[in-house]
Coordinates of C-alpha atoms in Angstrom, one line a residue:
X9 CA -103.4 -17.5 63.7
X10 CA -101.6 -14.3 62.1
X11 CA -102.9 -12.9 58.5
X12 CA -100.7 -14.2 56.1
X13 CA -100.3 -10.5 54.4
X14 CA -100.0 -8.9 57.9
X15 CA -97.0 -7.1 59.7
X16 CA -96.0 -10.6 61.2
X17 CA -95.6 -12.4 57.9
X18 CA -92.0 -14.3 57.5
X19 CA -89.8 -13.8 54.3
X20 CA -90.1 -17.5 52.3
X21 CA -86.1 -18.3 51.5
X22 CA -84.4 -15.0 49.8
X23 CA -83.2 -15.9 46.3
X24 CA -80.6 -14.0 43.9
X25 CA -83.0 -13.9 40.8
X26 CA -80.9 -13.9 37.5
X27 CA -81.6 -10.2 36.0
X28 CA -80.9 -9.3 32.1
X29 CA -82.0 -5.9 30.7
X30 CA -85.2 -7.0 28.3
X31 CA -85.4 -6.3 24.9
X32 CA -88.4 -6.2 22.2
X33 CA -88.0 -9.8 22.0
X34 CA -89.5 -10.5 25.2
X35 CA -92.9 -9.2 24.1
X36 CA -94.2 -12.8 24.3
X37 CA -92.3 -13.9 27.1
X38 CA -93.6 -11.2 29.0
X39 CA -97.2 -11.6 28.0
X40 CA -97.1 -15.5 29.4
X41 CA -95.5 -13.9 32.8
X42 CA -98.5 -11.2 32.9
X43 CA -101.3 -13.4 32.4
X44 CA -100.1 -15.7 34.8
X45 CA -100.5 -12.8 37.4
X46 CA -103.3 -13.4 39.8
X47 CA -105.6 -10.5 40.0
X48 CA -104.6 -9.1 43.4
X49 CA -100.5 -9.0 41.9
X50 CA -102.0 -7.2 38.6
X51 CA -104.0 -4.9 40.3
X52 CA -101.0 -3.7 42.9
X53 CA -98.8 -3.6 39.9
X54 CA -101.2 -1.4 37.2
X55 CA -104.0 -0.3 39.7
X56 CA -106.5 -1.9 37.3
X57 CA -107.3 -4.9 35.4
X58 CA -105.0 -6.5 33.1
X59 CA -107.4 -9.1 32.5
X60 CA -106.8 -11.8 29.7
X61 CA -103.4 -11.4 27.3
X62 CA -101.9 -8.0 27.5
X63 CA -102.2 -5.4 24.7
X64 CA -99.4 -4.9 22.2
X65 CA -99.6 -1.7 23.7
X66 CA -99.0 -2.4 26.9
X67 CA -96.3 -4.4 26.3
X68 CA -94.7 -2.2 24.5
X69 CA -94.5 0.2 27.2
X70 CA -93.5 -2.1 29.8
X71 CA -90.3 -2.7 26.8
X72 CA -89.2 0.6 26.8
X73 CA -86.0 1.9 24.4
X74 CA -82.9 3.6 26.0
X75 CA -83.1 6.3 26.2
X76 CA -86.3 6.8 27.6
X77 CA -86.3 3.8 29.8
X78 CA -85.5 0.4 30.4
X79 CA -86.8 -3.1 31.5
X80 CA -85.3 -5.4 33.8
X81 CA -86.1 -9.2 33.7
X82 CA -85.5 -11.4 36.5
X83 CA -85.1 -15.3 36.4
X84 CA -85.3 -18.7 38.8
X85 CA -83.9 -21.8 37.3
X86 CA -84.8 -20.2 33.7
X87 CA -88.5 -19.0 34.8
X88 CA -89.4 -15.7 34.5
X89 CA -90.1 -14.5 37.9
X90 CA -90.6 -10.4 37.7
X91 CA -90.5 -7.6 35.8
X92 CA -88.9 -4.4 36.7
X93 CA -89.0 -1.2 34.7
X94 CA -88.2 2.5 34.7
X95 CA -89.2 5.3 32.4
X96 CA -88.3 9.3 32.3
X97 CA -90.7 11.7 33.4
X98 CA -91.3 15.0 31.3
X99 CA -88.3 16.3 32.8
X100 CA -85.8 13.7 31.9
X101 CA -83.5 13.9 34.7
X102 CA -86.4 12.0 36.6
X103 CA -87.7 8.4 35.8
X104 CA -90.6 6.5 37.3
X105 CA -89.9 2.8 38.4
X106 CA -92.3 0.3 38.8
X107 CA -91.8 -3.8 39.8
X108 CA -94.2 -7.1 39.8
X109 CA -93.4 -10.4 41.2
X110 CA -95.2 -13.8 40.4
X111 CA -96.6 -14.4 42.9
X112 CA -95.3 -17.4 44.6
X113 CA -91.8 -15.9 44.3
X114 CA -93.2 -12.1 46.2
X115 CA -91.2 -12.1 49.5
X116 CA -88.0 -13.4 48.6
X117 CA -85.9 -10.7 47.6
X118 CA -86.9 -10.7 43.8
X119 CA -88.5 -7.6 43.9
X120 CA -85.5 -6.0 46.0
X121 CA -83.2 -7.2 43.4
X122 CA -84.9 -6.0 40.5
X123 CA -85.4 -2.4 42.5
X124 CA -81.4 -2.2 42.9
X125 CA -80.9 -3.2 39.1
X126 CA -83.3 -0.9 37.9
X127 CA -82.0 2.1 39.9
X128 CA -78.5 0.9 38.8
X129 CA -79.5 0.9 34.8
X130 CA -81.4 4.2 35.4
X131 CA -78.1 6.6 37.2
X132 CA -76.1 4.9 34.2
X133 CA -78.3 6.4 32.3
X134 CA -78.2 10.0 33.5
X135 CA -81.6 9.9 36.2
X136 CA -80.8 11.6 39.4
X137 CA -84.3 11.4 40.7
X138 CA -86.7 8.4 41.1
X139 CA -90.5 8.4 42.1
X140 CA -92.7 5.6 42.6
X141 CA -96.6 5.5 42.2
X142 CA -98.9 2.8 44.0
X143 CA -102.1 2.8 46.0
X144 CA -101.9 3.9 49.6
X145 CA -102.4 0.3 51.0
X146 CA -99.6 -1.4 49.0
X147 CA -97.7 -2.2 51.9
X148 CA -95.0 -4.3 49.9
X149 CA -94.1 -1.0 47.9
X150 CA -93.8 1.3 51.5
X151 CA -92.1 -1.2 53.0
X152 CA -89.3 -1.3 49.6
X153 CA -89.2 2.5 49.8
X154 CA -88.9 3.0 53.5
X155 CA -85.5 0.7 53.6
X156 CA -84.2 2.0 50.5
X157 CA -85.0 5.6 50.2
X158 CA -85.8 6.9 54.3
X159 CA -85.7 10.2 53.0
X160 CA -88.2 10.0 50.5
X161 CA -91.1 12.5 49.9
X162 CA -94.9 11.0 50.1
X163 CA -97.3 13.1 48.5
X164 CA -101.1 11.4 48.7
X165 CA -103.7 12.1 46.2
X166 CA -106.9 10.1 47.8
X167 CA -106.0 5.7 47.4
X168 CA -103.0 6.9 45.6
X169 CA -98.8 7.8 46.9
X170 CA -96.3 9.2 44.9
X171 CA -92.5 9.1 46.7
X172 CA -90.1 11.0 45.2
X173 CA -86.7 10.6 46.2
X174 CA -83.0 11.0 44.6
X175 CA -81.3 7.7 42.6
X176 CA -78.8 5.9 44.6
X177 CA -77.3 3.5 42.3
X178 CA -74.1 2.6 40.8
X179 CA -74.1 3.8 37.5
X180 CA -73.7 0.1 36.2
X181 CA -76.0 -1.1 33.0
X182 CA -77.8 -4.5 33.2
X183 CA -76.4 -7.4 31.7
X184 CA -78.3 -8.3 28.4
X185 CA -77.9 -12.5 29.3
X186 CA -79.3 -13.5 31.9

């Protein structure tokens, strides 16, 4: 019997989420998708706690306004599925991007598409580099950035990786409907 989180573990059926770009409106919406995270998904995704309903705060920050950042949403049969979002750095041709899946939909592409959607809405809005920030054994996030970005930079700081690497997207802003 294999470990279901191991090396050998089969992609469930790959699904074309619907994405929309998120708005300040989804502050509620978004809270009901975050609490529903089990505490393994929140703790890959914010390398702490989340615990309970998030903080006005919080969300907030995971809503970002253009032109600092964005928020992607993405959608099965009108459920909210994952969350993807990107925000500029201090130098503000660089953004940070950063994804969560719901659980039972991780493995089937969502986070992939959301990825690709995000680094689409951030080169339409003037990023040219990308960098990505997890713990060292979040194997779903090195696996993303090995296919998508082989030349990407690691740098380790202790449980925590940072890959840097340049935006490859299309220049092409999220639709606001999903």
């Amino acid at each position: 019997m294999s470990d279901t989180h191991g090396p050998d573990r089969h992609l469930a059926a790959v699904v074309e989420p619907r994405l929309r770009a998120a708005c300040p409106a989804d502050h509620e919406l978004l809270a009901a998708f975050l609490t529903g995270l089990s505490p393994a998904s929140a703790y890959s995704r914010f390398l702490t706690g989340v615990g309970g309903s998030p903080t006005p705060r919080l969300l907030a920050a995971l809503l970002p306004a253009r032109p600092r950042g964005g928020a992607v949403l993405g959608f099965i049969d009108g459920e909210l599925v994952g969350h993807g979002l990107w925000a500029r750095l201090l130098d503000p041709a660089v953004a940070e991007i950063a994804l969560v899946v719901a659980d039972r939909h991780q493995r089937r592409g969502v986070g992939t598409a959301l990825a690709r959607a995000v680094t689409d809405d951030l080169v339409a809005h003037g990023v040219r580099d990308v960098e990505v920030f997890s713990s060292t054994d979040n194997r779903a996030v090195a696996r993303m950035v090995a296919r998508a970005a082989p030349d990407a930079r690691r740098e380790l700081d202790g449980p925590t990786a940072t890959w840097t690497f340049a935006a490859r997207g299309q220049a092409v802003p999220v639709p606001r409907t999903a």
